[in-house]
Amino acid sequence: MGEFGLIQRHFAQLGPLASDIRLGVGDDCALLAPPSGCWQAISVDTSIAGRHFLADADPWAIGWRALAVALSDLAAMNAKPSGFTLALTLPEVEDCWLADFSAGLRSLSEKAGCPLIGGDTTRGPLSATVQVMGWCQPEHVWRRDGAQSGDLLVVTGSLGSARGGLQQMQAINTRQRGERWSWTPLMQAYMLPEPPYAVRDAWSSQPGVHAAIDVSDGLLADCRHLLEASGVGALIQDDSLPIEADLEILLGQNQAREAALSGGDDYVLLCAVAPDQLETLTRLWPATVVIGECTESLGIKLASGRSWIQEGFNHFL
Amino acid sequence: MGEFGLIQRHFAQLGPLASDIRLGVGDDCALLAPPSGCWQAISVDTSIAGRHFLADADPWAIGWRALAVALSDLAAMNAKPSGFTLALTLPEVEDCWLADFSAGLRSLSEKAGCPLIGGDTTRGPLSATVQVMGWCQPEHVWRRDGAQSGDLLVVTGSLGSARGGLQQMQAINTRQRGERWSWTPLMQAYMLPEPPYAVRDAWSSQPGVHAAIDVSDGLLADCRHLLEASGVGALIQDDSLPIEADLEILLGQNQAREAALSGGDDYVLLCAVAPDQLETLTRLWPATVVIGECTESLGIKLASGRSWIQEGFNHFL
């Protein structure tokens, strides 16, 4: 089967039909009709075998994850997904692998309301580049640079689990890596993250979210991006980070805290919110946890007084 | 230098400032404000070292080419470029290579009026995935499926040169490949294609362009895509294809014609146009050449009666 048959079989009409799509896969370009008064948010993420995921992992999960990490950026901007493109590079055409990969992609695509509208398939070392597009209300955009001294820092889910899951995935054999139904909850947190679109839906029209970022590189690293863009500092209550019991059992208390601070791949939101809006936001999203506050003095301080070595993930360090 | 310093040095503010960009590189997403009444055209293309370009080629040209092939798709839809994202995968950080790569990218970006608005840098085998976005008038979209029996088939530039250039590039040594100022015109046609945005600007509001596609896979292959989408056939005047004298000297008449029919990487437009508009279109774009016409009987026939073996490029055949 050639390139065109392959695309046709696995990627035609992947995801929900949406009213703003005038033309999907199959022409030189896809065509979108922007809803009136909206801005478009755009983000792109590349996932490479052996770096962002284990090459022998369940292809269903690889497909899910490639889209999840990109959707997380849309949520962090308060944008509603409208569609995505997929640039997929494959070493060879394996029909079963592709069927599973596209099924995982489709599953999240339907759940998040974000159809595939275009793409490119090429031959080479396995990687997937997903670009997501979404619409947002100009008056409700969550940028990184809006945090103010006195704002509370909140996260919308638990931290560090993905780091524990990665460790567990590395310790099992190829057969188990290929069977996602055998995975522990921590492995699922790493390979099948739920991007934070539900909390963004809950908060989309609320006032009081002054700045937001998704936690992908690690809490400290992403917190620093937000603080530097906003020109403030932070005091982090590192003894009250939301950590799953499973992770503490696996790593012990100290290492679990370290994973929560710098592990990465959490795909929850970190937001700077007005203190007087915390109650409303927590009512709308009960998993909200306050982890610190923004300060006038720059830099990040940990309330415990501990120091840390690694801040987050950097592809080229 | 880490990932963030790298991005800052080479990719911050690449390309012209544009009024529809509300937020560029540096947040979770870029933000675009759609011009009223426009549709958005979107296309994505991956270029892989050793497959779509020679890894030791001049990095300036690699940057130019990665954007050129994507811009060609926008032109084929009659869309005006508004911005692009770059997902760049690098085996290692070489400052000189990146400076040249981004300079080539910047040069075309400025020429085409298409700024970089976001991206992702990762570590791995060298490849560049460019996604371009543009705005088009809904009443002037050039789809593939609008060709009618009796339409003339025209191309907007010469065919086959890139194939000849690739052959020449493969025959020279690494040092010469790295020096774009030493390249022949055919090598330039292959590595530094001029995407057809100028002809699209000239024709953007004209009636009579019933269907269009850019010639990337090869004339016969791309012609077939257009014909199948439109439900018509074609008679191609294969003895009057626009072929550069350099190419005939390099390959001889027969092989030059074959390169023109199936070589690929030409990045000119193939359009089905109303015969009564040909004069106006040719006045606006003098390089327009009629290469055949659309017929009711399906399939492609060559007027010379010749048969052909290879239709075009397929990554997985």
XYZ file of C-alpha atoms in Angstrom:
634
model
C 0.000 0.000 0.000
C 1.353 3.425 -0.952
C 1.397 6.668 0.980
C -2.027 7.744 -0.206
C -3.707 4.454 0.581
C -2.111 4.481 3.993
C -3.395 7.967 4.787
C -6.804 7.047 3.478
C -7.060 3.894 5.568
C -5.952 5.218 8.936
C -6.356 8.960 8.962
C -9.360 9.895 6.835
C -12.034 11.456 9.025
C -10.260 11.072 12.317
C -12.168 12.886 15.017
C -15.499 14.656 15.325
C -17.115 16.651 12.523
C -16.936 20.340 13.334
C -18.802 23.260 11.854
C -15.765 25.516 11.412
C -13.958 23.087 9.089
C -14.567 23.950 5.431
C -12.094 21.409 4.041
C -10.175 18.643 5.829
C -7.552 16.108 4.742
C -7.033 15.691 0.987
C -6.250 19.029 -0.704
C -3.118 21.211 -0.653
C -4.401 22.878 2.512
C -7.140 22.430 5.072
C -9.588 25.328 5.396
C -11.005 26.714 8.650
C -13.694 29.394 8.981
C -12.862 31.418 12.119
C -15.794 32.075 14.486
C -16.482 35.793 14.655
C -14.606 37.736 17.334
C -12.269 34.885 18.277
C -8.510 34.728 18.218
C -6.733 31.568 17.167
C -4.252 29.826 19.480
C -1.595 27.624 17.834
C 0.949 25.251 19.337
C 3.244 22.546 17.998
C 4.953 19.609 19.735
C 7.262 16.933 18.416
C 7.402 13.503 20.097
C 10.449 11.421 19.194
C 10.855 7.693 19.804
C 13.418 7.009 22.508
C 13.272 10.592 23.777
C 9.664 11.561 24.437
C 8.309 8.039 24.498
C 9.627 4.477 24.489
C 9.621 3.210 20.903
C 8.249 -0.179 21.940
C 5.368 1.287 23.947
C 1.779 0.485 23.030
C 1.157 2.427 19.780
C -2.353 3.324 20.969
C -0.754 5.196 23.867
C 1.864 6.815 21.608
C -0.948 8.226 19.463
C -2.916 9.419 22.495
C 0.140 11.007 24.074
C 1.324 12.844 20.949
C -1.990 14.708 20.812
C -2.312 15.096 24.603
C 0.908 17.091 25.040
C -0.163 19.546 22.331
C -3.729 19.907 23.650
C -2.259 20.772 27.024
C -0.790 23.971 25.546
C -4.163 25.006 24.146
C -5.785 24.565 27.563
C -3.006 26.648 29.146
C -4.013 29.545 26.880
C -7.767 29.104 27.535
C -8.454 28.020 23.962
C -11.100 25.572 22.783
C -9.612 22.980 20.382
C -10.725 23.268 16.749
C -8.436 20.839 14.936
C -4.941 19.431 14.586
C -2.441 18.413 11.941
C -0.135 15.406 12.182
C 3.316 15.166 10.591
C 4.153 11.498 11.062
C 7.565 10.015 10.251
C 7.723 6.234 10.122
C 10.619 3.832 9.565
C 8.281 1.456 7.710
C 4.602 0.843 7.165
C 3.225 -1.579 9.722
C -0.469 -1.787 9.279
C -1.208 -3.063 12.819
C 0.981 -0.433 14.449
C -0.703 2.323 12.457
C -4.185 1.011 13.207
C -3.442 1.122 16.962
C -1.666 4.474 16.753
C -4.550 6.088 14.899
C -7.096 4.515 17.273
C -5.372 6.116 20.271
C -5.208 9.414 18.460
C -8.864 9.119 17.492
C -9.939 8.351 21.029
C -8.501 11.572 22.462
C -9.441 13.515 19.342
C -13.106 12.648 19.910
C -12.955 13.175 23.658
C -11.403 16.622 23.263
C -13.504 17.631 20.237
C -10.420 18.155 18.071
C -10.473 16.533 14.599
C -7.500 15.833 12.323
C -7.596 18.348 9.467
C -4.323 17.733 7.637
C -0.912 16.149 7.737
C 2.164 14.736 6.087
C 3.585 11.210 6.207
C 7.259 10.684 5.564
C 9.747 7.882 5.927
C 12.450 8.129 8.564
C 13.105 7.620 12.279
C 9.811 7.358 14.222
C 8.435 10.712 15.346
C 5.139 12.557 15.450
C 4.715 16.333 15.260
C 1.262 17.511 16.255
C 0.100 21.068 15.748
C -3.128 22.035 17.484
C -5.317 25.000 16.754
C -8.053 26.430 18.946
C -10.260 29.486 19.348
C -10.218 31.790 22.327
C -12.002 34.896 23.532
C -9.559 37.838 23.435
C -10.796 39.043 26.842
C -10.163 35.641 28.437
C -6.708 34.708 27.124
C -4.426 33.237 29.809
C -0.934 34.473 29.020
C 2.200 33.752 31.032
C 2.935 37.355 31.839
C -0.087 38.397 33.895
C 0.891 37.118 37.368
C 0.911 39.761 40.136
C 2.560 39.862 43.505
C 0.044 38.478 46.010
C -1.539 36.056 43.519
C -1.923 32.478 44.677
C -0.157 29.778 42.672
C -2.398 26.777 42.084
C -2.071 23.506 40.202
C -5.031 21.598 38.823
C -3.880 18.033 39.490
C -1.160 15.936 41.064
C 2.535 16.305 40.279
C 5.393 13.867 39.743
C 3.361 10.784 38.806
C 4.648 10.740 35.231
C 8.234 10.653 36.464
C 7.423 7.595 38.570
C 5.603 6.028 35.632
C 8.580 6.549 33.329
C 10.806 4.797 35.859
C 8.386 1.858 36.020
C 8.107 1.687 32.215
C 11.870 1.509 31.871
C 11.965 -1.416 34.303
C 9.477 -3.670 32.507
C 10.005 -5.751 29.376
C 8.979 -4.990 25.812
C 5.907 -7.204 25.942
C 4.533 -5.376 28.981
C 5.335 -1.983 27.490
C 3.233 -2.966 24.527
C 0.165 -3.834 26.642
C -1.347 -0.683 28.073
C -4.052 -2.588 29.980
C -1.306 -4.068 32.173
C 0.071 -0.673 33.194
C 0.018 0.745 36.730
C -1.729 4.079 37.378
C 1.675 5.813 37.397
C 2.582 4.354 33.991
C -0.780 5.549 32.747
C -0.060 9.024 34.112
C 3.121 9.055 32.029
C 1.868 7.487 28.804
C -1.825 8.425 28.812
C -1.994 11.895 30.335
C -5.382 13.592 30.379
C -4.725 17.089 29.049
C -6.325 19.789 31.222
C -9.182 20.706 28.855
C -11.838 19.902 31.458
C -10.527 22.452 33.942
C -10.143 24.991 31.129
C -13.805 24.383 30.170
C -14.794 24.907 33.816
C -12.839 28.140 34.169
C -13.047 29.523 30.635
C -15.264 32.538 31.426
C -14.102 33.123 35.013
C -12.252 36.243 36.075
C -9.239 35.933 38.351
C -6.928 33.655 36.338
C -4.111 36.146 35.804
C -1.569 33.809 34.177
C -1.301 30.141 33.245
C 1.198 27.613 31.899
C 1.023 23.853 31.550
C 3.487 21.803 33.595
C 5.446 19.907 30.955
C 9.123 20.577 31.725
C 8.631 20.284 35.506
C 6.969 22.482 38.136
C 10.032 24.587 38.984
C 11.074 25.100 35.369
C 7.592 26.038 34.185
C 6.974 28.166 37.253
C 10.137 30.071 36.416
C 8.900 30.706 32.844
C 5.690 32.174 34.228
C 7.438 34.248 36.910
C 10.070 35.664 34.559
C 7.445 36.619 31.982
C 5.432 38.343 34.723
C 8.337 40.012 36.540
C 7.517 38.517 39.963
C 8.963 35.798 42.230
C 7.359 32.978 44.224
C 7.362 31.216 47.532
C 6.469 27.543 46.988
C 4.965 25.467 49.789
C 6.930 22.402 48.802
C 5.637 20.337 51.712
C 2.069 20.563 50.456
C 2.417 19.620 46.794
C -0.313 17.265 45.529
C 1.453 13.889 45.281
C -0.242 10.536 44.689
C 0.153 7.888 47.396
C 1.414 5.445 44.735
C 4.324 7.729 43.972
C 5.360 8.035 47.624
C 5.248 4.263 47.985
C 7.409 3.853 44.858
C 9.997 6.563 45.507
C 9.769 7.461 49.188
C 8.734 10.871 50.469
C 11.855 12.828 49.551
C 12.267 11.572 46.013
C 8.543 11.842 45.396
C 8.723 15.520 46.351
C 11.668 15.942 44.030
C 9.727 14.286 41.202
C 6.848 16.677 41.885
C 9.173 19.688 41.748
C 11.162 18.804 38.650
C 9.827 15.607 37.069
C 7.941 17.045 34.126
C 5.266 15.534 31.851
C 2.529 16.293 34.385
C 0.236 18.173 31.960
C -1.691 19.955 34.682
C -2.094 23.723 34.719
C -0.092 26.048 36.941
C -2.040 29.289 37.372
C -1.572 32.564 39.191
C -5.017 33.457 40.531
C -6.528 36.358 42.461
C -6.965 35.243 46.098
C -10.600 36.410 46.165
C -11.433 34.063 43.264
C -9.934 30.923 44.799
C -13.178 29.746 46.362
C -15.139 30.020 43.109
C -12.383 28.387 41.062
C -12.065 25.530 43.568
C -15.821 24.989 43.544
C -15.689 24.690 39.737
C -12.584 22.450 39.835
C -12.290 20.652 43.191
C -8.821 19.224 42.414
C -7.356 22.748 42.644
C -4.433 22.877 45.099
C -2.684 26.024 46.300
C 1.087 25.435 46.151
C 2.408 28.913 46.901
C 2.095 32.574 46.155
C 3.678 35.227 43.958
C 6.093 37.603 45.663
C 7.660 40.923 44.801
C 11.168 39.599 45.401
C 12.299 37.720 42.298
C 13.340 34.074 42.079
C 11.794 30.932 43.535
C 12.049 30.110 47.233
C 10.967 26.837 48.792
C 9.148 27.249 52.120
C 10.984 24.208 53.505
C 14.304 25.957 52.951
C 15.534 23.012 50.858
C 17.658 23.603 47.803
C 17.367 21.708 44.560
C 19.691 20.641 41.813
C 17.741 20.019 38.673
C 15.046 22.427 37.696
C 13.543 20.685 34.756
C 14.106 19.076 31.457
C 16.259 20.731 28.813
C 16.811 18.902 25.550
C 20.224 20.385 24.911
C 21.888 20.648 28.335
C 23.664 27.107 25.662
C 20.331 25.501 26.568
C 17.182 25.048 24.533
C 15.717 28.400 25.524
C 18.883 30.389 24.816
C 19.128 28.645 21.465
C 15.585 29.538 20.480
C 16.105 33.088 21.678
C 19.308 33.560 19.714
C 18.245 32.189 16.357
C 14.491 32.228 16.155
C 13.164 35.209 18.116
C 11.454 37.641 15.745
C 12.148 35.776 12.555
C 10.278 37.386 9.703
C 8.212 40.499 9.208
C 5.961 42.016 11.852
C 2.351 41.476 10.904
C -0.794 43.101 12.167
C -2.768 39.873 12.647
C -0.293 38.403 15.143
C -1.352 39.078 18.712
C 1.352 36.926 20.311
C 4.362 35.207 18.722
C 7.090 32.891 20.027
C 7.397 32.563 23.818
C 4.084 31.539 25.400
C 2.212 28.206 25.402
C 0.565 29.186 22.120
C 0.853 31.863 19.462
C -2.251 33.991 18.914
C -3.620 35.142 15.563
C -6.523 37.549 15.004
C -8.323 36.401 11.825
C -9.153 39.164 9.317
C -12.897 39.462 8.983
C -14.548 37.312 6.312
C -11.443 35.229 5.576
C -10.934 31.515 5.799
C -7.669 30.092 7.065
C -5.609 27.702 4.920
C -3.240 25.341 6.758
C -0.577 22.974 5.456
C 2.276 21.005 7.013
C 5.423 19.524 5.454
C 8.264 17.534 6.959
C 11.748 17.662 5.432
C 14.079 14.874 6.540
C 17.845 14.825 6.117
C 18.902 12.231 3.545
C 15.384 11.995 2.128
C 14.102 15.456 1.283
C 17.476 17.151 1.293
C 21.139 16.161 1.517
C 22.253 16.429 5.146
C 25.526 18.091 4.194
C 23.885 20.728 2.011
C 24.291 24.415 2.802
C 22.150 24.979 5.944
C 20.986 28.341 4.563
C 19.401 26.442 1.671
C 17.940 23.771 3.976
C 16.178 26.520 5.945
C 14.917 28.235 2.793
C 13.728 24.986 1.270
C 11.867 23.757 4.367
C 9.690 26.871 4.285
C 9.444 27.010 0.476
C 7.785 23.595 0.099
C 5.131 24.536 2.649
C 4.482 27.995 1.183
C 3.919 26.319 -2.165
C 0.809 24.603 -0.741
C -0.613 27.919 0.470
C -0.169 29.438 -2.998
C -1.900 26.421 -4.542
C -4.979 27.216 -2.436
C -4.862 30.958 -3.249
C -4.023 31.896 0.350
C -1.890 34.821 1.494
C 0.728 33.674 4.066
C 0.174 34.893 7.640
C 2.739 32.910 9.633
C 4.445 29.577 10.188
C 5.595 27.300 12.975
C 8.804 25.273 12.938
C 9.312 21.937 14.687
C 13.058 21.442 14.393
C 14.816 18.236 15.404
C 18.587 18.435 15.695
C 21.221 15.806 16.475
C 23.284 18.426 18.329
C 23.506 22.174 18.725
C 25.909 23.690 16.233
C 25.736 27.405 16.523
C 27.091 28.125 13.012
C 24.754 25.633 11.369
C 21.774 27.124 13.184
C 22.772 30.688 12.338
C 22.893 29.792 8.621
C 19.723 27.707 8.761
C 17.754 30.495 10.429
C 19.190 33.086 8.010
C 17.898 31.100 5.022
C 14.542 30.676 6.708
C 14.444 34.397 7.538
C 15.266 35.399 3.980
C 12.269 33.588 2.485
C 10.113 34.465 5.474
C 10.645 38.164 4.785
C 10.295 37.808 1.040
C 7.004 35.966 1.363
C 5.682 38.074 4.261
C 5.340 35.030 6.514
C 6.797 35.370 10.059
C 7.682 32.566 12.467
C 5.063 32.535 15.221
C 5.906 29.399 17.229
C 7.815 26.169 17.309
C 9.423 23.301 19.142
C 13.080 22.247 19.218
C 13.928 18.656 20.051
C 16.952 16.430 19.907
C 17.083 13.612 17.394
C 17.809 12.865 13.724
C 17.835 16.089 11.665
C 14.418 17.086 10.340
C 12.277 20.188 10.013
C 8.485 20.256 10.037
C 7.018 23.541 8.847
C 3.353 24.377 9.158
C 2.153 27.416 7.268
C -1.037 29.340 7.784
C -2.617 31.826 5.423
C -5.839 33.721 4.807
C -8.003 33.322 1.744
C -11.206 34.771 0.332
C -13.888 32.060 0.439
C -15.078 33.026 -3.070
C -11.556 32.682 -4.503
C -10.358 29.389 -3.011
C -8.562 27.150 -5.528
C -9.494 23.595 -4.650
C -8.380 20.486 -6.498
C -11.840 19.363 -7.411
C -13.111 22.175 -9.638
C -11.588 21.199 -13.015
C -14.077 20.820 -15.869
C -13.902 19.045 -19.194
C -12.636 21.595 -21.726
C -10.496 23.500 -19.201
C -6.929 24.176 -20.232
C -4.153 22.761 -18.051
C -1.416 25.299 -17.455
C 1.779 25.364 -15.426
C 3.356 28.556 -14.097
C 7.045 27.723 -14.560
C 9.449 25.175 -15.934
C 9.404 21.489 -15.039
C 12.074 18.900 -14.270
C 14.908 21.261 -13.299
C 14.912 20.135 -9.663
C 15.404 16.525 -10.751
C 18.448 17.539 -12.785
C 19.708 19.610 -9.845
C 19.375 16.685 -7.451
C 21.435 14.541 -9.816
C 24.133 17.216 -9.944
C 24.103 17.664 -6.159
C 24.628 13.944 -5.660
C 27.658 14.043 -7.963
C 29.584 16.811 -6.173
C 31.553 16.591 -2.942
C 30.558 17.670 0.549
C 32.455 20.929 0.393
C 30.644 21.996 -2.789
C 27.276 20.941 -1.394
C 27.925 23.254 1.520
C 28.572 26.288 -0.706
C 25.376 27.448 -2.320
C 27.100 30.264 -4.240
C 28.927 27.581 -6.277
C 25.729 25.837 -7.379
C 24.468 25.610 -10.953
C 21.024 27.017 -11.819
C 19.617 23.469 -11.758
C 20.987 22.831 -8.268
C 19.437 26.116 -7.211
C 16.124 25.018 -8.676
C 16.287 21.920 -6.472
C 17.585 23.439 -3.228
C 16.316 27.026 -3.437
C 12.909 26.787 -5.112
C 10.912 29.991 -5.372
C 7.438 29.051 -4.146
C 4.686 30.311 -6.476
C 3.412 33.129 -4.262
C 4.064 35.761 -6.935
C 1.747 34.102 -9.462
C -0.840 33.582 -6.737
C -0.642 37.321 -5.921
C -1.095 38.123 -9.624
C -4.093 35.828 -10.021
C -5.650 36.057 -6.552
C -8.830 37.927 -7.556
C -9.142 36.575 -11.108
C -12.027 34.400 -12.215
C -11.319 31.352 -14.352
C -8.921 29.351 -12.152
C -11.162 26.327 -11.612
C -8.662 24.098 -9.790
C -5.029 24.220 -8.702
C -2.335 22.038 -7.142
C 1.372 22.593 -6.651
C 3.719 20.256 -8.509
C 5.688 18.592 -5.717
C 5.392 14.847 -6.366
C 5.817 15.218 -10.144
C 3.582 16.562 -12.930
C 1.826 13.290 -13.748
C 1.251 12.338 -10.101
C -0.066 15.749 -9.098
C -2.108 16.038 -12.276
C -3.729 12.731 -11.395
C -4.645 14.034 -7.905
C -6.336 17.023 -9.477
C -8.116 15.004 -12.154
C -9.375 12.331 -9.765
C -10.682 14.940 -7.329
C -12.477 16.673 -10.225
C -13.776 13.553 -11.992
C -12.222 14.373 -15.373
C -9.293 13.122 -17.483
C -6.560 14.907 -19.419
C -4.649 14.977 -22.666
C -1.104 16.232 -22.020
C 0.938 17.830 -24.815
C 4.134 16.217 -23.593
C 6.189 17.578 -26.470
C 5.556 21.145 -25.386
C 6.370 21.027 -21.682
C 8.404 24.021 -20.423
C 11.911 22.618 -19.974
C 15.066 24.650 -19.315
C 17.854 24.409 -21.909
C 20.295 23.478 -19.089
C 18.255 20.405 -18.305
C 18.195 19.200 -21.920
C 21.957 19.663 -22.115
C 22.437 17.682 -18.907
C 20.010 14.822 -19.556
C 19.273 14.821 -23.275
C 15.816 15.470 -24.711
C 14.144 12.207 -23.747
C 15.285 12.069 -20.148
C 14.632 15.771 -19.712
C 11.042 15.191 -20.795
C 10.783 12.291 -18.362
C 12.127 14.506 -15.550
C 9.507 17.104 -16.442
C 6.728 14.504 -16.340
C 7.667 12.722 -13.132
C 10.641 14.437 -11.471
C 8.909 16.273 -8.669
C 10.045 19.166 -6.457
C 9.152 21.729 -9.124
C 6.942 23.892 -6.885
C 5.127 25.545 -9.742
C 1.333 25.589 -9.950
C -0.691 23.282 -12.169
C -4.077 24.884 -12.816
C -7.206 24.036 -14.748
C -8.372 27.309 -16.264
C -11.314 28.462 -18.358
C -10.091 28.877 -21.978
C -11.594 32.374 -22.251
C -9.473 33.543 -19.289
C -6.147 32.281 -20.627
C -5.219 35.567 -22.270
C -5.800 37.611 -19.124
C -4.005 35.113 -16.901
C -1.030 34.974 -19.268
C -0.858 38.758 -19.371
C -0.716 38.793 -15.563
C 1.822 35.936 -15.442
C 3.791 35.697 -18.697
C 5.505 32.406 -17.723
C 2.145 30.609 -18.043
C 2.400 27.595 -20.374
C -0.506 25.498 -21.631
C 0.440 21.822 -21.292
C -2.852 20.145 -22.134
C -6.575 20.104 -21.530
C -9.161 18.370 -19.401
C -11.206 15.668 -21.083
C -14.385 13.831 -20.297
C -12.715 10.442 -20.690
C -10.874 9.608 -17.477
C -7.154 8.961 -17.063
C -4.133 10.736 -18.471
C -3.121 10.435 -22.126
C 0.093 11.767 -23.598
C -0.344 13.400 -27.024
C 2.930 11.849 -28.191
C 1.497 8.379 -27.582
C 4.441 7.509 -25.329
C 3.920 5.452 -22.213
C 5.648 6.057 -18.904
C 6.786 3.944 -16.012
C 7.113 6.062 -12.945
C 4.403 8.574 -12.171
C 5.874 10.333 -9.205
C 7.335 10.043 -5.812
C 5.786 7.828 -3.153
C 7.502 7.596 0.213
C 6.360 4.073 0.919
C 6.405 2.285 -2.429
